[in-house]
PDB file of C-alpha atoms and ligand atoms in Angstrom:
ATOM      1  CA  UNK A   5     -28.828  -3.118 -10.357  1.00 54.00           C
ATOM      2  CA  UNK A   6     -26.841  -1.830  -7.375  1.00 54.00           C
ATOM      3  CA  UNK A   7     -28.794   0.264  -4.970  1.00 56.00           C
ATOM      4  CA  UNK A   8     -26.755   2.995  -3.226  1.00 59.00           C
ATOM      5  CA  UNK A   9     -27.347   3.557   0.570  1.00 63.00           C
ATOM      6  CA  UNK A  10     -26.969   6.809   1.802  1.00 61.00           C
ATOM      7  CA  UNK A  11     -26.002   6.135   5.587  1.00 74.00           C
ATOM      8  CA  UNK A  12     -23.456   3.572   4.647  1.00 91.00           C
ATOM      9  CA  UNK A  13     -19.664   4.657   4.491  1.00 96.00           C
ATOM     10  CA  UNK A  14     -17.862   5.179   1.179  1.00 98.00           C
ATOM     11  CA  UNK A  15     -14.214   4.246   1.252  1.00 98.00           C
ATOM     12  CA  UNK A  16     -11.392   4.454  -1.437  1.00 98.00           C
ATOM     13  CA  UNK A  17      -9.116   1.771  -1.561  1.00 98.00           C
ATOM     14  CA  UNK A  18      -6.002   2.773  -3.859  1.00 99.00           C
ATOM     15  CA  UNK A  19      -3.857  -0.012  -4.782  1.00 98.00           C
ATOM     16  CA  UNK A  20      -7.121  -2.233  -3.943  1.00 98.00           C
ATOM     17  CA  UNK A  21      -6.104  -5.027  -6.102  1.00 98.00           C
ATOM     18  CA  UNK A  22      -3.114  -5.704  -4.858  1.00 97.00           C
ATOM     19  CA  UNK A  23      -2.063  -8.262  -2.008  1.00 96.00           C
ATOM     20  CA  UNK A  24      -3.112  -6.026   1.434  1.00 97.00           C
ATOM     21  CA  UNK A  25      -5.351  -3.901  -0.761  1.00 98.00           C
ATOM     22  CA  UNK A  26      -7.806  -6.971  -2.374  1.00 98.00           C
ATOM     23  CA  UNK A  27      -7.710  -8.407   1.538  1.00 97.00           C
ATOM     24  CA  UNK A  28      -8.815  -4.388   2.758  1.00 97.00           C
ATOM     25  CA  UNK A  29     -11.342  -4.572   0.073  1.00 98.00           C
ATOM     26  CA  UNK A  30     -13.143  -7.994   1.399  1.00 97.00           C
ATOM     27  CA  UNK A  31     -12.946  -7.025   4.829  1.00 97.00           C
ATOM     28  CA  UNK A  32     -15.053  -3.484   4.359  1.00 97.00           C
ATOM     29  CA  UNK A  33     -17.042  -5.196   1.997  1.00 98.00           C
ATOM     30  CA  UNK A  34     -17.892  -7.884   4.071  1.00 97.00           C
ATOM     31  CA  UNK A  35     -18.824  -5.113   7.160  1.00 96.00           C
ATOM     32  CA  UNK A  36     -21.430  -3.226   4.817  1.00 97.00           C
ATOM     33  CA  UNK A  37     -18.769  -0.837   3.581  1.00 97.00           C
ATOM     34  CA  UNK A  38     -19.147   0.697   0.324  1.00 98.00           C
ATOM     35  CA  UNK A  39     -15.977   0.285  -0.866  1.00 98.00           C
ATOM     36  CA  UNK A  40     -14.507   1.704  -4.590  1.00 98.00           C
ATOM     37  CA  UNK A  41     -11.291   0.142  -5.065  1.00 98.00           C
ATOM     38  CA  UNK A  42      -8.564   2.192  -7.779  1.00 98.00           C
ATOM     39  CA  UNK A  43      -5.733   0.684  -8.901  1.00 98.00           C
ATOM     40  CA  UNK A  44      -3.676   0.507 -11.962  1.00 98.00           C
ATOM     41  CA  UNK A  45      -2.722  -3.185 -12.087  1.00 98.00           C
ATOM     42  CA  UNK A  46       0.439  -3.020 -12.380  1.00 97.00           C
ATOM     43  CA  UNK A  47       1.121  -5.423  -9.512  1.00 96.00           C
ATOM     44  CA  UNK A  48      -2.549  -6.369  -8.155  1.00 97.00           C
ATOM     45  CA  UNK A  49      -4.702  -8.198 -10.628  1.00 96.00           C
ATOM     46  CA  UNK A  50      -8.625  -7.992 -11.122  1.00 97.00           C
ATOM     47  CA  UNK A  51      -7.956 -12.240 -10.044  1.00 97.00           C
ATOM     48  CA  UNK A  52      -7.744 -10.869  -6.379  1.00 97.00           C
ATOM     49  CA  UNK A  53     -10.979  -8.446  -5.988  1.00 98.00           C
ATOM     50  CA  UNK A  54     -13.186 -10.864  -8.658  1.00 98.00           C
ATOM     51  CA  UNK A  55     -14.791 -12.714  -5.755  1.00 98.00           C
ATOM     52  CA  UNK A  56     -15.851  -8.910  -5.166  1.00 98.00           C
ATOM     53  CA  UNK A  57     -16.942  -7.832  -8.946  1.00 98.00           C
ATOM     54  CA  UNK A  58     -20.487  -9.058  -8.328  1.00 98.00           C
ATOM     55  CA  UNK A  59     -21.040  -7.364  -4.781  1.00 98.00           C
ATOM     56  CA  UNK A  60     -23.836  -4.406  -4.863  1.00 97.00           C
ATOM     57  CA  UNK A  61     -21.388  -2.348  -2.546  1.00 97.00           C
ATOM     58  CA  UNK A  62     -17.970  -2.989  -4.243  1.00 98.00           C
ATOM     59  CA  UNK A  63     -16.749  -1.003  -7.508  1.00 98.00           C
ATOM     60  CA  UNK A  64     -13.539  -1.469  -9.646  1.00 98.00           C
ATOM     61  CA  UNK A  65     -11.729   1.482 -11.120  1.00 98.00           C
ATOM     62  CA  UNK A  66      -8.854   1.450 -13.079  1.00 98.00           C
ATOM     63  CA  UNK A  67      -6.976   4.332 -12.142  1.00 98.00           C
ATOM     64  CA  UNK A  68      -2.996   5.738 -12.087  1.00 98.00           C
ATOM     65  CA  UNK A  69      -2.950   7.573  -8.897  1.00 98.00           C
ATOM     66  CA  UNK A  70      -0.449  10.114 -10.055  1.00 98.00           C
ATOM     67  CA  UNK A  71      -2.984  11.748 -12.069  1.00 98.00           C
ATOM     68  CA  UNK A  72      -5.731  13.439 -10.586  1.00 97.00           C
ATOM     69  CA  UNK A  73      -9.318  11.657  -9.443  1.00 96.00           C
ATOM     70  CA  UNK A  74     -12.221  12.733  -8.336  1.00 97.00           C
ATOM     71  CA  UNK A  75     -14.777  10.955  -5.892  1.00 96.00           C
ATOM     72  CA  UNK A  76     -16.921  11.791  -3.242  1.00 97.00           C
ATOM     73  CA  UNK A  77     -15.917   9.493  -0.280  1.00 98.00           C
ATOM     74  CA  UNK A  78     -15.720   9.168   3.829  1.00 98.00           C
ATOM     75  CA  UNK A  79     -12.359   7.605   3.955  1.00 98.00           C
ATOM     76  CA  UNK A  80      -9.328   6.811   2.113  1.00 98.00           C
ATOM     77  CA  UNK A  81      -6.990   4.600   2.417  1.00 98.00           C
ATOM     78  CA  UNK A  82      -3.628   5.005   0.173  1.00 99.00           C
ATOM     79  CA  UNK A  83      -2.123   1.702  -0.514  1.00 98.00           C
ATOM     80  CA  UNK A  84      -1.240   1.838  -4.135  1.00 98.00           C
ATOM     81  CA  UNK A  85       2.786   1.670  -4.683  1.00 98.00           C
ATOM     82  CA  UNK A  86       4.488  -1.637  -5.741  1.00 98.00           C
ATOM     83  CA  UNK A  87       5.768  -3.376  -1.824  1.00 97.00           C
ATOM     84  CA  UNK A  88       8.863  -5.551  -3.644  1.00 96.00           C
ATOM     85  CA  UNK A  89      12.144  -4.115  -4.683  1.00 96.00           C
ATOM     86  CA  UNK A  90      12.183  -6.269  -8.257  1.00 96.00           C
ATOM     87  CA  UNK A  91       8.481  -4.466  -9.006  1.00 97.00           C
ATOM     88  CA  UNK A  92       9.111  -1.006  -7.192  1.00 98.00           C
ATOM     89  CA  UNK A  93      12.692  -1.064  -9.075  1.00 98.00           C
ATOM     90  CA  UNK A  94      11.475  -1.846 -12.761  1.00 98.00           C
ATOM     91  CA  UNK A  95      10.305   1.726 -13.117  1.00 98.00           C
ATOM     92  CA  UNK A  96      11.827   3.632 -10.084  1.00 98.00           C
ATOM     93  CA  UNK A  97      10.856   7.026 -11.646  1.00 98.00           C
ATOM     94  CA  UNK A  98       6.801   6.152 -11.381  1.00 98.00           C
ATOM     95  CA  UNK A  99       7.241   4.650  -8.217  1.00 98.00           C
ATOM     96  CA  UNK A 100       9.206   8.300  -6.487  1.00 98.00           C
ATOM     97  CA  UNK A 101       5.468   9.546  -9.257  1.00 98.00           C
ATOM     98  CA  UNK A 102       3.171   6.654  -7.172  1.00 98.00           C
ATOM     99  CA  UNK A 103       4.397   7.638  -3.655  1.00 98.00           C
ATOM    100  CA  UNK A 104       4.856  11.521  -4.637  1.00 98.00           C
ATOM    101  CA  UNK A 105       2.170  12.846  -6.863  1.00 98.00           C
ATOM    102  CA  UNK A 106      -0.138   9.782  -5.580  1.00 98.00           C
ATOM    103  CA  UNK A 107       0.310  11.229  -1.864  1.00 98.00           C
ATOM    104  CA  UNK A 108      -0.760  14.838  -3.275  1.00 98.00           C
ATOM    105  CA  UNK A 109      -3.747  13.871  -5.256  1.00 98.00           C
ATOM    106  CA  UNK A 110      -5.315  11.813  -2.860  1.00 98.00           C
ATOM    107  CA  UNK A 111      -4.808  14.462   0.237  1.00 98.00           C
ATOM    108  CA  UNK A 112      -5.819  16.740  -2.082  1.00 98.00           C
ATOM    109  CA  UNK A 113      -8.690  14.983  -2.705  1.00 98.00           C
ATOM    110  CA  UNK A 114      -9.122  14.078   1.288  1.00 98.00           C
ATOM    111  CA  UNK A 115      -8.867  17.835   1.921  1.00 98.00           C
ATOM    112  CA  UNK A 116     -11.546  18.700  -1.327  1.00 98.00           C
ATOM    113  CA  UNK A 117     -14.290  16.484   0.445  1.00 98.00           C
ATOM    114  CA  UNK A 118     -13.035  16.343   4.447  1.00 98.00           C
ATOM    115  CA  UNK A 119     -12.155  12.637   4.291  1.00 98.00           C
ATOM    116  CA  UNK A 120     -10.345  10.820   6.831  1.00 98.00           C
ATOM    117  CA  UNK A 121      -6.756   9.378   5.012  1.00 98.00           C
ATOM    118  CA  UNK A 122      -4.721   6.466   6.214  1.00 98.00           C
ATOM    119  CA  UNK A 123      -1.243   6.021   4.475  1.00 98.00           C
ATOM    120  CA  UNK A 124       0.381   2.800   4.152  1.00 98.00           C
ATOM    121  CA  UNK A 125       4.067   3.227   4.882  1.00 98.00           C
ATOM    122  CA  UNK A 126       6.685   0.988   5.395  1.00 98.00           C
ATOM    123  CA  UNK A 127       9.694   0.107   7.557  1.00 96.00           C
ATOM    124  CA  UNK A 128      11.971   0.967   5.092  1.00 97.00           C
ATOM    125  CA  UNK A 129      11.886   4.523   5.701  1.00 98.00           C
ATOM    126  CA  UNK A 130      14.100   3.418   8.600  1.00 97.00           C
ATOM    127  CA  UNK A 131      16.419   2.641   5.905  1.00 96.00           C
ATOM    128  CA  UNK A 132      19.149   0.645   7.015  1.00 94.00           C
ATOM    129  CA  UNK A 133      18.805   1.351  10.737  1.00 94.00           C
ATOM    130  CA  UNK A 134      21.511   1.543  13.271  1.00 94.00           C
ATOM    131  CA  UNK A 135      19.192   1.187  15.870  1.00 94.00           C
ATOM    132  CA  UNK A 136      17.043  -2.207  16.576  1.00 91.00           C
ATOM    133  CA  UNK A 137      14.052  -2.454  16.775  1.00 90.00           C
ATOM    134  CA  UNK A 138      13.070   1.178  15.747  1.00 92.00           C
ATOM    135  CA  UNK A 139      10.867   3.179  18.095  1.00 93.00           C
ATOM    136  CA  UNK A 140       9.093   5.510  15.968  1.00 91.00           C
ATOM    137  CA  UNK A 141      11.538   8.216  17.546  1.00 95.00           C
ATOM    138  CA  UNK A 142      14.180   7.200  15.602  1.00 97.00           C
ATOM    139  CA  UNK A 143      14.635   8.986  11.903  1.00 97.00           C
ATOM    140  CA  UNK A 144      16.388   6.581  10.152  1.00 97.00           C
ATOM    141  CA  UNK A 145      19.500   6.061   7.830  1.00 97.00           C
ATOM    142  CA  UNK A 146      18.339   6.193   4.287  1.00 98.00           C
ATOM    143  CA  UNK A 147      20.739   6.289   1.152  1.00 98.00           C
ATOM    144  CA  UNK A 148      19.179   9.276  -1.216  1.00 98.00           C
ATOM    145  CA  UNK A 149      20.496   7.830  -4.333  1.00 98.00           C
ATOM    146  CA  UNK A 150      20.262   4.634  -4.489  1.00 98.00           C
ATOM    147  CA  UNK A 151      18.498   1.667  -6.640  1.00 98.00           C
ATOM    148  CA  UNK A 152      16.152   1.109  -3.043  1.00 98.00           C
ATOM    149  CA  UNK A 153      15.727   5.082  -2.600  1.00 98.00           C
ATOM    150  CA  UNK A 154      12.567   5.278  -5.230  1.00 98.00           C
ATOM    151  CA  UNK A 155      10.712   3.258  -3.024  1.00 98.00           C
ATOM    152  CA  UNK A 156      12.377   4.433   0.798  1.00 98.00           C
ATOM    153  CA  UNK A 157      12.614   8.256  -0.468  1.00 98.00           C
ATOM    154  CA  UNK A 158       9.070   8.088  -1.986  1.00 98.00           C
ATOM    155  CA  UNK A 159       7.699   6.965   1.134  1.00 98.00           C
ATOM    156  CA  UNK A 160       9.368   9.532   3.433  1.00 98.00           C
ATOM    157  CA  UNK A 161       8.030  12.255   1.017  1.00 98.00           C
ATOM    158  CA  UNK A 162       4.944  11.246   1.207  1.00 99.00           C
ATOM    159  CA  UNK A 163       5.248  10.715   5.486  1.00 98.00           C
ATOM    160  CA  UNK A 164       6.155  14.461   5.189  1.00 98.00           C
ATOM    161  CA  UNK A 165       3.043  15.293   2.632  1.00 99.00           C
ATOM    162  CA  UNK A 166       0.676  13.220   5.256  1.00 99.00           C
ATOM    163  CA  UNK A 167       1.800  15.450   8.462  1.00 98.00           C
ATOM    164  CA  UNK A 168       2.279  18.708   6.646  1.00 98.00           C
ATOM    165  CA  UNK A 169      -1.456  18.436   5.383  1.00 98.00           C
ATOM    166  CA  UNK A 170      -2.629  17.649   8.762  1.00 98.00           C
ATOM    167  CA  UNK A 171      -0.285  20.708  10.384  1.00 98.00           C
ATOM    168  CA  UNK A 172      -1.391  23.115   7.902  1.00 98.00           C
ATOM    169  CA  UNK A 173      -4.888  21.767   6.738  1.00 98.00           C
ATOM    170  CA  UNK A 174      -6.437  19.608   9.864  1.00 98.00           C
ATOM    171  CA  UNK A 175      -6.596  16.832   7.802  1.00 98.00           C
ATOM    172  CA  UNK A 176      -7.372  13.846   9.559  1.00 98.00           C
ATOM    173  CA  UNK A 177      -4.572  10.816   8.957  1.00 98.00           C
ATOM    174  CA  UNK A 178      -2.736   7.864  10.268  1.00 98.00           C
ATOM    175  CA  UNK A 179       0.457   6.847   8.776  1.00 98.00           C
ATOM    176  CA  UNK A 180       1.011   3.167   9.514  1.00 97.00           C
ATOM    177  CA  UNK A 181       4.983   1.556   9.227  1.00 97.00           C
ATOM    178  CA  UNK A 182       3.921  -1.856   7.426  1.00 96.00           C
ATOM    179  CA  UNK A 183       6.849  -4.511   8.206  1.00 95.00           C
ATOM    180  CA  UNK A 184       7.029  -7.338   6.107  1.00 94.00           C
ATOM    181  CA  UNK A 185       3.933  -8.924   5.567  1.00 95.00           C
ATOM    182  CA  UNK A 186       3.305 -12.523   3.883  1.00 94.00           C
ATOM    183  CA  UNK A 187       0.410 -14.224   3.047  1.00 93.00           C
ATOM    184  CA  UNK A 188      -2.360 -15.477   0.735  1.00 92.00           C
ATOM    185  CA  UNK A 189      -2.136 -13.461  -3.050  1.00 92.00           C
ATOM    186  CA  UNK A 190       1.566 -12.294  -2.596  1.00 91.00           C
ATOM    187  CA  UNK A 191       2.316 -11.757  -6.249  1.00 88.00           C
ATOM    188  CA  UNK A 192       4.679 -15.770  -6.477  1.00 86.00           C
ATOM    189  CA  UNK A 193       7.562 -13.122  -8.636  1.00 88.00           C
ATOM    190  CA  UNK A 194       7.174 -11.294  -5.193  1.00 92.00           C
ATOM    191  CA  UNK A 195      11.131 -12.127  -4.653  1.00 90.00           C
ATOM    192  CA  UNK A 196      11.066 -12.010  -0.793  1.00 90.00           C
ATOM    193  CA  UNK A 197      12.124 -14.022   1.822  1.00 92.00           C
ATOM    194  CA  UNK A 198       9.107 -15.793   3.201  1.00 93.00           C
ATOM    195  CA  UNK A 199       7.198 -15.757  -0.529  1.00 93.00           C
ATOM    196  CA  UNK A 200      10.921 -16.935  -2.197  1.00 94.00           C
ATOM    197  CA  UNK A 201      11.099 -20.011   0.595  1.00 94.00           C
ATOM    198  CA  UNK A 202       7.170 -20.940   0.171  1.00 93.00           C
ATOM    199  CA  UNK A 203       7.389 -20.922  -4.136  1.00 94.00           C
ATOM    200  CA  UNK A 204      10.811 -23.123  -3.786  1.00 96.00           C
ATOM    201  CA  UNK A 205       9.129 -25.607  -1.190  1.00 96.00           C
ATOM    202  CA  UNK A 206       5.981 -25.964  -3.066  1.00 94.00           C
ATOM    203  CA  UNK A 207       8.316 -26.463  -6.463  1.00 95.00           C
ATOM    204  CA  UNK A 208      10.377 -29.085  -4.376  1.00 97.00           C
ATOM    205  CA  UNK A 209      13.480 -26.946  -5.330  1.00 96.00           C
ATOM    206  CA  UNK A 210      16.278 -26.217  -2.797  1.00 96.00           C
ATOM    207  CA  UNK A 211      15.754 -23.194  -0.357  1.00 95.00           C
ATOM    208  CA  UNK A 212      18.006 -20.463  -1.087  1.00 94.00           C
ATOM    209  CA  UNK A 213      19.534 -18.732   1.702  1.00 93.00           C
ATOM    210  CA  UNK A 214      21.816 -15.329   0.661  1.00 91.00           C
ATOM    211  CA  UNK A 215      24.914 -14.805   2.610  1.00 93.00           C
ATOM    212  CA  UNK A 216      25.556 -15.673   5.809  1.00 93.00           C
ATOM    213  CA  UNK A 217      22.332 -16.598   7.082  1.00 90.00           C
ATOM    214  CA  UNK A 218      22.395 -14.757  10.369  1.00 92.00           C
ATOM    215  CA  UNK A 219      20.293 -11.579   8.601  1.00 87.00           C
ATOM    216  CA  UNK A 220      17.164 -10.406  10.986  1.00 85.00           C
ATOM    217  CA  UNK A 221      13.229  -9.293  10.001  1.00 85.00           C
ATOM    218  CA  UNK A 222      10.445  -8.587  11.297  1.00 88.00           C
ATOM    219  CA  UNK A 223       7.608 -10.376   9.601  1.00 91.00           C
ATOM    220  CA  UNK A 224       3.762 -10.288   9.642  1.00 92.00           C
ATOM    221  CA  UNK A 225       1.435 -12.988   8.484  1.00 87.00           C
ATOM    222  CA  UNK A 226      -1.694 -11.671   7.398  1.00 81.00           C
ATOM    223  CA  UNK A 227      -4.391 -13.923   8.916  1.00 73.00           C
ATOM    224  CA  UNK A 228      -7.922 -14.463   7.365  1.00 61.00           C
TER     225      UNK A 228
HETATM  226  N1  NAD B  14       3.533  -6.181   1.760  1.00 50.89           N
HETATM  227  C1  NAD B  14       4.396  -5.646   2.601  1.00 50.89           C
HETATM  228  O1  NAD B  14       5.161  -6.353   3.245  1.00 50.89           O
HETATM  229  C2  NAD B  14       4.450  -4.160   2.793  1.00 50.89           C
HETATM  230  C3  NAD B  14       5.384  -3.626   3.714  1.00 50.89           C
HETATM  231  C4  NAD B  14       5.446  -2.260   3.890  1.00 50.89           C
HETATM  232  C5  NAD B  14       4.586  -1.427   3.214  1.00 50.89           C
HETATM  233  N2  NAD B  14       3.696  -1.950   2.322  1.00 50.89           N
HETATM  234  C6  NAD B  14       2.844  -1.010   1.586  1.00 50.89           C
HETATM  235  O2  NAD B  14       1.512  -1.473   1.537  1.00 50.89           O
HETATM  236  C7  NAD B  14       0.942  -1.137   0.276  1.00 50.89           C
HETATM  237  C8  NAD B  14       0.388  -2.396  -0.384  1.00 50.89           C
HETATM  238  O3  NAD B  14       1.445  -3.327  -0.558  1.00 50.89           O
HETATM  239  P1  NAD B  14       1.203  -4.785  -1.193  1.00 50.89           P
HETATM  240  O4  NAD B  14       2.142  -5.724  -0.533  1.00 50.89           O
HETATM  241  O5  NAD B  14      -0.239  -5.091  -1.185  1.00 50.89           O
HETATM  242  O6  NAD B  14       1.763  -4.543  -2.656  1.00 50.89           O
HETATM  243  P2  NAD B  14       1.100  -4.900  -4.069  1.00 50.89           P
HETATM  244  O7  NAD B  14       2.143  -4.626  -5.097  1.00 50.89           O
HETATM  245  O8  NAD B  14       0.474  -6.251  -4.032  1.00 50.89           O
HETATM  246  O9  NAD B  14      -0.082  -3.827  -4.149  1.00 50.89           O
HETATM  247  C9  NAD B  14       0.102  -2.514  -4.602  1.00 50.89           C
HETATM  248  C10 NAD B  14      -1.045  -2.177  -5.525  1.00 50.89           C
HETATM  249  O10 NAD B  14      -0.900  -0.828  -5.983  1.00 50.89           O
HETATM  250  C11 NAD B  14      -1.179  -0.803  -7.385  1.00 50.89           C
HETATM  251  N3  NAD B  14      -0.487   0.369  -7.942  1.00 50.89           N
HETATM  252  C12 NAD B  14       0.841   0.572  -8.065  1.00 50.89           C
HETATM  253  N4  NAD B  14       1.078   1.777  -8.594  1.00 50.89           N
HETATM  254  C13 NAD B  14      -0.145   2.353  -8.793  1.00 50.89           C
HETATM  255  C14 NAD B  14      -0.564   3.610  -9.331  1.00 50.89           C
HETATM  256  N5  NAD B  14       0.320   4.524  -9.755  1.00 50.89           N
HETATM  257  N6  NAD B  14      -1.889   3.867  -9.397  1.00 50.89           N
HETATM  258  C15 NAD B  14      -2.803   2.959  -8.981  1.00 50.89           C
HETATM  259  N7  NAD B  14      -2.468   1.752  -8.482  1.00 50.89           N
HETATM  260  C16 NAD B  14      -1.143   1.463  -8.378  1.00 50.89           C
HETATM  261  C17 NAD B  14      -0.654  -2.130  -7.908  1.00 50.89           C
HETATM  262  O11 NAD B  14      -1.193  -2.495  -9.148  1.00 50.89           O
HETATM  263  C18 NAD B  14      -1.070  -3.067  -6.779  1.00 50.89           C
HETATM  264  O12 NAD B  14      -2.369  -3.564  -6.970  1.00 50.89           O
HETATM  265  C19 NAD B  14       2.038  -0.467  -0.545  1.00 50.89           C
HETATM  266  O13 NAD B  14       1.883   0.928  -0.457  1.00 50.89           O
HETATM  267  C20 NAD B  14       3.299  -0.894   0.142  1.00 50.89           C
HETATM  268  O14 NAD B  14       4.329   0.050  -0.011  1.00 50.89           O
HETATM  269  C21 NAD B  14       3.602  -3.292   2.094  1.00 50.89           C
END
């Protein structure tokens, strides 16, 4: 029987199974967190958060974030959106729906119950910058229309959604710019760089390198 604690904090994890989210998920679980983690499974798995099934202050929901939810909670943290192009590209109209409508149901939800609300961006609302590295200054060069704009447009949208609610509502957020980040239950059909080399390595297949070679990232590992 789980035994609910009144002083501890309640968080919402969206996109909780997934590669950051599941790691999220252990961490506040592991600091005495109660943590409900919502996500769809499209790209995250129950595999990644089943260490966590059995925990007294961790709960699974299957939930599509573009449709409305309601929780009481301290804190929310918005991570659900497919990160690769092959999975954010398979069904570009419910990713613009993920980033979009997800972004207004859980502020509107984070204004409903005066939770804190921390939005996981991404580089790519940089686009494909003229500037290197981006200070946060700089506004980026994004194509509107194309195959990568579901994913880059969706994002900026929902950067706009984030800082209008706090302008016009006092809600309290933090946007964070995720750059590339690798690591332990990256979905192996990922299809990026670091992921692409480890999978080819470990299948003692050649390392594929596209064009030139001479392309820059910035990476981050996430550590354990
Ligand atoms: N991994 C990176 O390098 C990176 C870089 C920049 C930004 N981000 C952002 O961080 C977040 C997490 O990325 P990740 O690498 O863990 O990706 P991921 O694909 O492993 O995790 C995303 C999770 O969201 C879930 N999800 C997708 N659509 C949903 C919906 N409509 N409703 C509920 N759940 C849904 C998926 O099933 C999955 O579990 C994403 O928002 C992503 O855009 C990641």
């Amino acid at each position: 029987m789980k035994i609910k604690n009144f002083n501890t904090r309640r968080v919402l994890i969206t996109g909780g199974a997934g590669f950051l989210g599941s790691h999220l998920c252990e961490r506040l679980v592991s600091e005495g967190s109660e943590v409900l983690c919502v996500d769809n499974c499209f790209t995250g798995t129950r595999q990644n958060i089943f260490h966590l099934l059995n925990k007294p202050n961790f709960e699974f929901i299957r939930h599509d974030i573009t449709f409305p939810l309601y929780l009481e909670v301290d804190e929310i943290y918005n991570l659900a959106c497919p990160a690769s192009p092959v999975h954010y590209q398979f069904d570009p109209v419910q990713t613009t729906k993920t980033s979009v409508h997800g972004a207004i149901n859980m502020l509107g939800l984070a204004k409903r119950i005066k939770a804190k609300i921390l939005q996981a961006s991404t580089s790519e609302v940089y686009g494909d910058p003229d500037v290197h590295p981006q200070p946060e200054t700089y506004w980026g060069r994004v194509n509107p229309i194309g195959p990568r704009s579901c994913y880059d447009e969706g994002k900026r949208c929902a950067e706009t959604l984030f800082f209008d609610y706090y302008r016009q509502h006092n809600l309290k957020i933090k946007v964070v710019r995720i750059f590339n980040t690798y690591g332990t239950r990256m979905h192996p059909n990922d299809g990026r760089v670091v992921s692409n080399f480890i999978v080819q390595a470990l299948k003692n297949r050649d390392i594929t390198v596209f064009g030139d070679g001479t392309q820059t990232r910035s990476f981050c590992m996430w550590m354990i």
